[in-house]
PDB file of C-alpha atoms and ligand atoms in Angstrom:
ATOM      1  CA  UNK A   9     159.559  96.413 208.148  1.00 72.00           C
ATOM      2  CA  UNK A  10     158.689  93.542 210.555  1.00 90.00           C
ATOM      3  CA  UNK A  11     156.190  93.208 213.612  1.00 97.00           C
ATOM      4  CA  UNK A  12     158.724  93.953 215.994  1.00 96.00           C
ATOM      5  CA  UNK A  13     159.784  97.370 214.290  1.00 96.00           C
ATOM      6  CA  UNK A  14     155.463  98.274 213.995  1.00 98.00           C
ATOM      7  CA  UNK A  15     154.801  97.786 217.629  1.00 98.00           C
ATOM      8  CA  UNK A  16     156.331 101.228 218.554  1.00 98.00           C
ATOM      9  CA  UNK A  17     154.194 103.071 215.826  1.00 98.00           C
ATOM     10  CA  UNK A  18     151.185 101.172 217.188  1.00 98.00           C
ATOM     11  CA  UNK A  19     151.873 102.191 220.774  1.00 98.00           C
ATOM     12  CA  UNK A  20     152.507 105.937 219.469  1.00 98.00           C
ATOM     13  CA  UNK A  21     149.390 106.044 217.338  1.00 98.00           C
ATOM     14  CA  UNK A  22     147.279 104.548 220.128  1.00 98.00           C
ATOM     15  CA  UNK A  23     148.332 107.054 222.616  1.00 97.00           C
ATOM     16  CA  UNK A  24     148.314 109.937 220.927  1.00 97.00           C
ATOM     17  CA  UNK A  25     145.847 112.804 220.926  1.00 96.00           C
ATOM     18  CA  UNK A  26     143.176 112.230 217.600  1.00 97.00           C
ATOM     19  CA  UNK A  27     139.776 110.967 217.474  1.00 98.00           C
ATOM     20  CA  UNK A  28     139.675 106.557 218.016  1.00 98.00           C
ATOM     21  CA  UNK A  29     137.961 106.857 214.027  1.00 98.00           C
ATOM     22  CA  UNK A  30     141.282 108.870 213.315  1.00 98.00           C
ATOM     23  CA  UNK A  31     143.451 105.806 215.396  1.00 98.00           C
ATOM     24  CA  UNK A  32     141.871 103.348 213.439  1.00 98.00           C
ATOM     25  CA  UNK A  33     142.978 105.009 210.082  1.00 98.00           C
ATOM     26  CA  UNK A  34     145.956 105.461 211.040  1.00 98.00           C
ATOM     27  CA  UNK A  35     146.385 102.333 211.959  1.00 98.00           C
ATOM     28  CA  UNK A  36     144.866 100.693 208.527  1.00 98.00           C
ATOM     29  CA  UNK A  37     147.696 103.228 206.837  1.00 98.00           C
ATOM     30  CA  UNK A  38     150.869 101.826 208.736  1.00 98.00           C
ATOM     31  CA  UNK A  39     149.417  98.128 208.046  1.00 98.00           C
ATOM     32  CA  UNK A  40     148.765  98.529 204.509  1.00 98.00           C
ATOM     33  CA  UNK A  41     151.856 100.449 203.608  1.00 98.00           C
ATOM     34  CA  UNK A  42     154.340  98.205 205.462  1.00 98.00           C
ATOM     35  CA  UNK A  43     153.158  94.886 205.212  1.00 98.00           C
ATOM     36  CA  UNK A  44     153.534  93.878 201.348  1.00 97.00           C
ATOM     37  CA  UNK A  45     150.774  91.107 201.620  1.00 98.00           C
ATOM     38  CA  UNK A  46     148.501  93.181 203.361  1.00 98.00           C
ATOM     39  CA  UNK A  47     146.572  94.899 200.389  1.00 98.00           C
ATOM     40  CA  UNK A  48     143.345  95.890 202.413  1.00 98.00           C
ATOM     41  CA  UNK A  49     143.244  96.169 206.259  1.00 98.00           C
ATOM     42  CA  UNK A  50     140.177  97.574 207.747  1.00 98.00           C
ATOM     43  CA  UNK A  51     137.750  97.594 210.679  1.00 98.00           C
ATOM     44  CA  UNK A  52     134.451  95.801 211.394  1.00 98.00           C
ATOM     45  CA  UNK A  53     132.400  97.233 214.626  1.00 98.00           C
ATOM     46  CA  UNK A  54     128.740  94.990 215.901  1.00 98.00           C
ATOM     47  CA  UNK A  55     126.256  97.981 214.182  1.00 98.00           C
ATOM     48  CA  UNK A  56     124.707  98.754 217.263  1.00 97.00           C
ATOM     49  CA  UNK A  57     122.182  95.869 219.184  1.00 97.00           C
ATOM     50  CA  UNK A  58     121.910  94.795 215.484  1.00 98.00           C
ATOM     51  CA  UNK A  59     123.153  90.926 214.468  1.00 98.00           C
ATOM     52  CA  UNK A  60     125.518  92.665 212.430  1.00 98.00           C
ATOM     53  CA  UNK A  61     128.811  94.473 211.284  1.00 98.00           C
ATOM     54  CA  UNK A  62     129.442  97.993 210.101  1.00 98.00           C
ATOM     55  CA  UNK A  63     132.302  98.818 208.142  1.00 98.00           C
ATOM     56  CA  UNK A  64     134.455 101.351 209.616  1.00 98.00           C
ATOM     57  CA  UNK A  65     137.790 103.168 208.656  1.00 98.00           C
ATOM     58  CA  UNK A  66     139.738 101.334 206.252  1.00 98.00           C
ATOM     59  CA  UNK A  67     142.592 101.130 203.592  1.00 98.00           C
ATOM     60  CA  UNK A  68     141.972  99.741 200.135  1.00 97.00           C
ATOM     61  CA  UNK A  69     139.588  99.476 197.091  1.00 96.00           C
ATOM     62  CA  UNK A  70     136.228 100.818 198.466  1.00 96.00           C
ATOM     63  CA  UNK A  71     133.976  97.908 199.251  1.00 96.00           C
ATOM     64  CA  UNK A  72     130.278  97.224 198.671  1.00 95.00           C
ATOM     65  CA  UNK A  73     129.836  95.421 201.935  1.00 97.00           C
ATOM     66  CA  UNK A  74     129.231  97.816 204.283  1.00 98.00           C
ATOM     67  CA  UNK A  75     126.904  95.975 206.129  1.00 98.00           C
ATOM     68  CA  UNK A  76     127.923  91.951 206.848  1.00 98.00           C
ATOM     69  CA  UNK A  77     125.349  89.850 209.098  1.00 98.00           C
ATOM     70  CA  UNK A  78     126.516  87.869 211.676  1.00 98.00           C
ATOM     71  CA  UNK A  79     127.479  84.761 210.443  1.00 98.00           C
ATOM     72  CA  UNK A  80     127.889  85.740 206.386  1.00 98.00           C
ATOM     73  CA  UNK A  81     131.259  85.578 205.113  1.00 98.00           C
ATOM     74  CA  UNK A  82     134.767  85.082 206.996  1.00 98.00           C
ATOM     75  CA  UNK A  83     133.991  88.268 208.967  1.00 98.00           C
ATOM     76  CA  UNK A  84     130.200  87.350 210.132  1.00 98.00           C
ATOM     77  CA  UNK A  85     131.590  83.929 211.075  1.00 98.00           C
ATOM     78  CA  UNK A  86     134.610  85.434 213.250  1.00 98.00           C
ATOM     79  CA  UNK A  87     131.501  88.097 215.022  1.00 98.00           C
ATOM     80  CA  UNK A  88     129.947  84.745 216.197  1.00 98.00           C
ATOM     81  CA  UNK A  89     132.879  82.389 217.088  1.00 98.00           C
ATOM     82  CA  UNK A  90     134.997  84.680 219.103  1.00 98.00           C
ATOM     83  CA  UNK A  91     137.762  82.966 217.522  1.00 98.00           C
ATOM     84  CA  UNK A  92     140.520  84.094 214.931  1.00 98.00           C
ATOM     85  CA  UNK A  93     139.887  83.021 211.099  1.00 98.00           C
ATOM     86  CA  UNK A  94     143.154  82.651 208.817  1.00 98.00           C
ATOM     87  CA  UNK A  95     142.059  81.850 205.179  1.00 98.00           C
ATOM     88  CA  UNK A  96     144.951  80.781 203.140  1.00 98.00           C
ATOM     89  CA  UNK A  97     142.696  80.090 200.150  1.00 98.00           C
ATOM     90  CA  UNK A  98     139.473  82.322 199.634  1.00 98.00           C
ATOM     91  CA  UNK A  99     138.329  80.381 196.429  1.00 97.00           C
ATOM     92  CA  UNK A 100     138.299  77.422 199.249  1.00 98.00           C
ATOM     93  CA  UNK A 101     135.448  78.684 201.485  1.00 98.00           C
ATOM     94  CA  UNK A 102     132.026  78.464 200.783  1.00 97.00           C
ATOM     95  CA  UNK A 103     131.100  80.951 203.234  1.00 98.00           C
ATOM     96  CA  UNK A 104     133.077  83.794 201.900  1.00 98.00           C
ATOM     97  CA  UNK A 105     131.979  87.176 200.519  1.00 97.00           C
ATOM     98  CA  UNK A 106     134.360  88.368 197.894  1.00 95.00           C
ATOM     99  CA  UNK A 107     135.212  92.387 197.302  1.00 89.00           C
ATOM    100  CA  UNK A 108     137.685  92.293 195.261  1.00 92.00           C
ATOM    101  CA  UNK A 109     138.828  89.766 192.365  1.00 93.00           C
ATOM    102  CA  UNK A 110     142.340  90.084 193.133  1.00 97.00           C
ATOM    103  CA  UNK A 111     141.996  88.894 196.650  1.00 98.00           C
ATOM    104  CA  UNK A 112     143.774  85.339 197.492  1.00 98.00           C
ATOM    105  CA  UNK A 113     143.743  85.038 201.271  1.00 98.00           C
ATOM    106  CA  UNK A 114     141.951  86.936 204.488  1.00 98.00           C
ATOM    107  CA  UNK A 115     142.535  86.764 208.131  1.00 99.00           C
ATOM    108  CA  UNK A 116     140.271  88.169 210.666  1.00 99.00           C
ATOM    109  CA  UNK A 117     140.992  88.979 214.067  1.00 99.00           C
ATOM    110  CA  UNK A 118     138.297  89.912 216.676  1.00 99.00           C
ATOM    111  CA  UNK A 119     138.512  92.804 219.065  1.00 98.00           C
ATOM    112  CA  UNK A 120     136.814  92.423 222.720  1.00 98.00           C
ATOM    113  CA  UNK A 121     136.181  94.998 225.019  1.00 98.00           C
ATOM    114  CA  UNK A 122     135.693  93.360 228.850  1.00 97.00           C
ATOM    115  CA  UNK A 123     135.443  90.230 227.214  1.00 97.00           C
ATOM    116  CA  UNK A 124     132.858  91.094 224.818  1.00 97.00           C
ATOM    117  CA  UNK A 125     133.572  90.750 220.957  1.00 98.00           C
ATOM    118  CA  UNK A 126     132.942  93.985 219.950  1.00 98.00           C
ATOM    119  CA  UNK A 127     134.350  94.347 216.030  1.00 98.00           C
ATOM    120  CA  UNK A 128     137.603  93.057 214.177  1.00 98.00           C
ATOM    121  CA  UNK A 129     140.460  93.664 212.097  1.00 99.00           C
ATOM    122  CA  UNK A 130     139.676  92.128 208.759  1.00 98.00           C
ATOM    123  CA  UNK A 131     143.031  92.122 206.111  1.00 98.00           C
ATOM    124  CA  UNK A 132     142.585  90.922 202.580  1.00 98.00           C
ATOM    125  CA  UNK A 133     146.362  89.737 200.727  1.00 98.00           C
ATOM    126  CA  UNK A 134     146.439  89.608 197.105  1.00 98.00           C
ATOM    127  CA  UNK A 135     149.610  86.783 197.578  1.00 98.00           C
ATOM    128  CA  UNK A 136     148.013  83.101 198.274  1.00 98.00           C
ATOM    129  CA  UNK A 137     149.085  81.438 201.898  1.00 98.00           C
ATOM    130  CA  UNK A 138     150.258  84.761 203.749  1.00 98.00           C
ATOM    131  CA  UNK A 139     149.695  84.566 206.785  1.00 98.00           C
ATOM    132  CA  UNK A 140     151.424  82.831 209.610  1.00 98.00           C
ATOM    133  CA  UNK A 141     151.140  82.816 213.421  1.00 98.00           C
ATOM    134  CA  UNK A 142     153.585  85.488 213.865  1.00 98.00           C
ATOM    135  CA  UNK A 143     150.519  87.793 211.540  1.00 98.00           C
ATOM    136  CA  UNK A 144     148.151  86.440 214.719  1.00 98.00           C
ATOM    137  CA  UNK A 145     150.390  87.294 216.973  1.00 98.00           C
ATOM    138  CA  UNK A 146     151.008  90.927 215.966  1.00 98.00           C
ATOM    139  CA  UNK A 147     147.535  91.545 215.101  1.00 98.00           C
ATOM    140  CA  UNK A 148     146.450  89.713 218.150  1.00 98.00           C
ATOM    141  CA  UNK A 149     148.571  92.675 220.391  1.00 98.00           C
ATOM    142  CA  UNK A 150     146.938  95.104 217.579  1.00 98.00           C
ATOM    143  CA  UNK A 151     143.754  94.478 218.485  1.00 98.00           C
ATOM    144  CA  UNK A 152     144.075  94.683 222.584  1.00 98.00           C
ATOM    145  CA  UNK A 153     145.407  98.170 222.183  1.00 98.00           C
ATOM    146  CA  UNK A 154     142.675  99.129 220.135  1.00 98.00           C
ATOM    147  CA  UNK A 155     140.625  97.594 222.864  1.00 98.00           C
ATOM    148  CA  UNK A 156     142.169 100.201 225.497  1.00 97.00           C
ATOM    149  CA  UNK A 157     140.737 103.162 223.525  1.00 97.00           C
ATOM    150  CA  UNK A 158     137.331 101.593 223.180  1.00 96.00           C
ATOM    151  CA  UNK A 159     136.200 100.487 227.004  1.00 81.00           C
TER     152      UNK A 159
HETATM  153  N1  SME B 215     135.769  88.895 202.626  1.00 82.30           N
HETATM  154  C1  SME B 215     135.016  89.307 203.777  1.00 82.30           C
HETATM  155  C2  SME B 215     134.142  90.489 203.473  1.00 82.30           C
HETATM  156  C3  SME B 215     134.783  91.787 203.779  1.00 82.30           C
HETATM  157  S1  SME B 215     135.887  92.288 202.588  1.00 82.30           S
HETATM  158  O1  SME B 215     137.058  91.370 202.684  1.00 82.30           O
HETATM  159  C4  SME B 215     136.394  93.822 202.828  1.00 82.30           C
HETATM  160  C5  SME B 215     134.187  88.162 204.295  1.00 82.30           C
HETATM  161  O2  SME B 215     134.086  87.115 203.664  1.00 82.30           O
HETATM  162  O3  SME B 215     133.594  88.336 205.363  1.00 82.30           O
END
């Protein structure tokens, strides 16, 4: 299935009636299971007035790192620059905290509510040099509905 085609079952999941922990899920689920190079899609939230992330709900092997600081790894890096972080090649970075063995590239995508980065959408691939913009792009439009059920 491509972007286009998920954008309705975004809007649908985003609007309907469940809890935003269930949203998120649901949203991890549709990711994982139609995107073949997305292996592990999950959400980081700021933990609090804390300088760091909390995992939240997510799809995938269960993770040690429920806790990143700000700055640590590709996610702790994206908390602090605002910006969005494509990783073609993990064993690249020096400033990367692996989970999993198996993973090959990561892009993380910030979420911000009234202008404030709030959390992200963190997705691990298994395949080397995934990602292109059109991945931005759809997570990009991802992220600012999210946004809408977090303000
Ligand atoms: N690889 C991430 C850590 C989170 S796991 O991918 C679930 C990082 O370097 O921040």
């Amino acid at each position: 299935m491509n972007f286009h085609q998920l954008i309705p079952q975004v809007d649908s999941i985003i609007q309907g009636s469940s809890s935003v922990d269930e949203k998120l899920l649901a949203i991890c689920t549709l990711l994982e299971a139609n995107v073949e190079y997305y292996n592990w899609v999950g959400f980081y939230f700021r933990n609090g007035d804390k300088e760091e992330l909390k995992l939240g709900p997510y799809v995938g092997a269960p993770t040690d790192h429920t806790i990143i600081p700000f700055g640590k790894g590709i996610c702790g890096q994206v908390a602090v620059s605002n910006q969005n972080f494509v990783v073609p090649d993990v064993s690249a970075q020096d400033n990367y905290i692996a989970c999993s063995i198996t993973v090959k590239a990561e892009i993380v995508i910030p979420i911000f509510v009234n202008g404030e980065n709030i959390g992200q959408i963190d997705i691990d691939s298994n395949t080397p040099d995934p990602f292109t913009e059109a991945d931005e792009r759809f997570l990009e439009y991802v992220c600012a509905q999210i946004s809408k059920i977090l303000s």
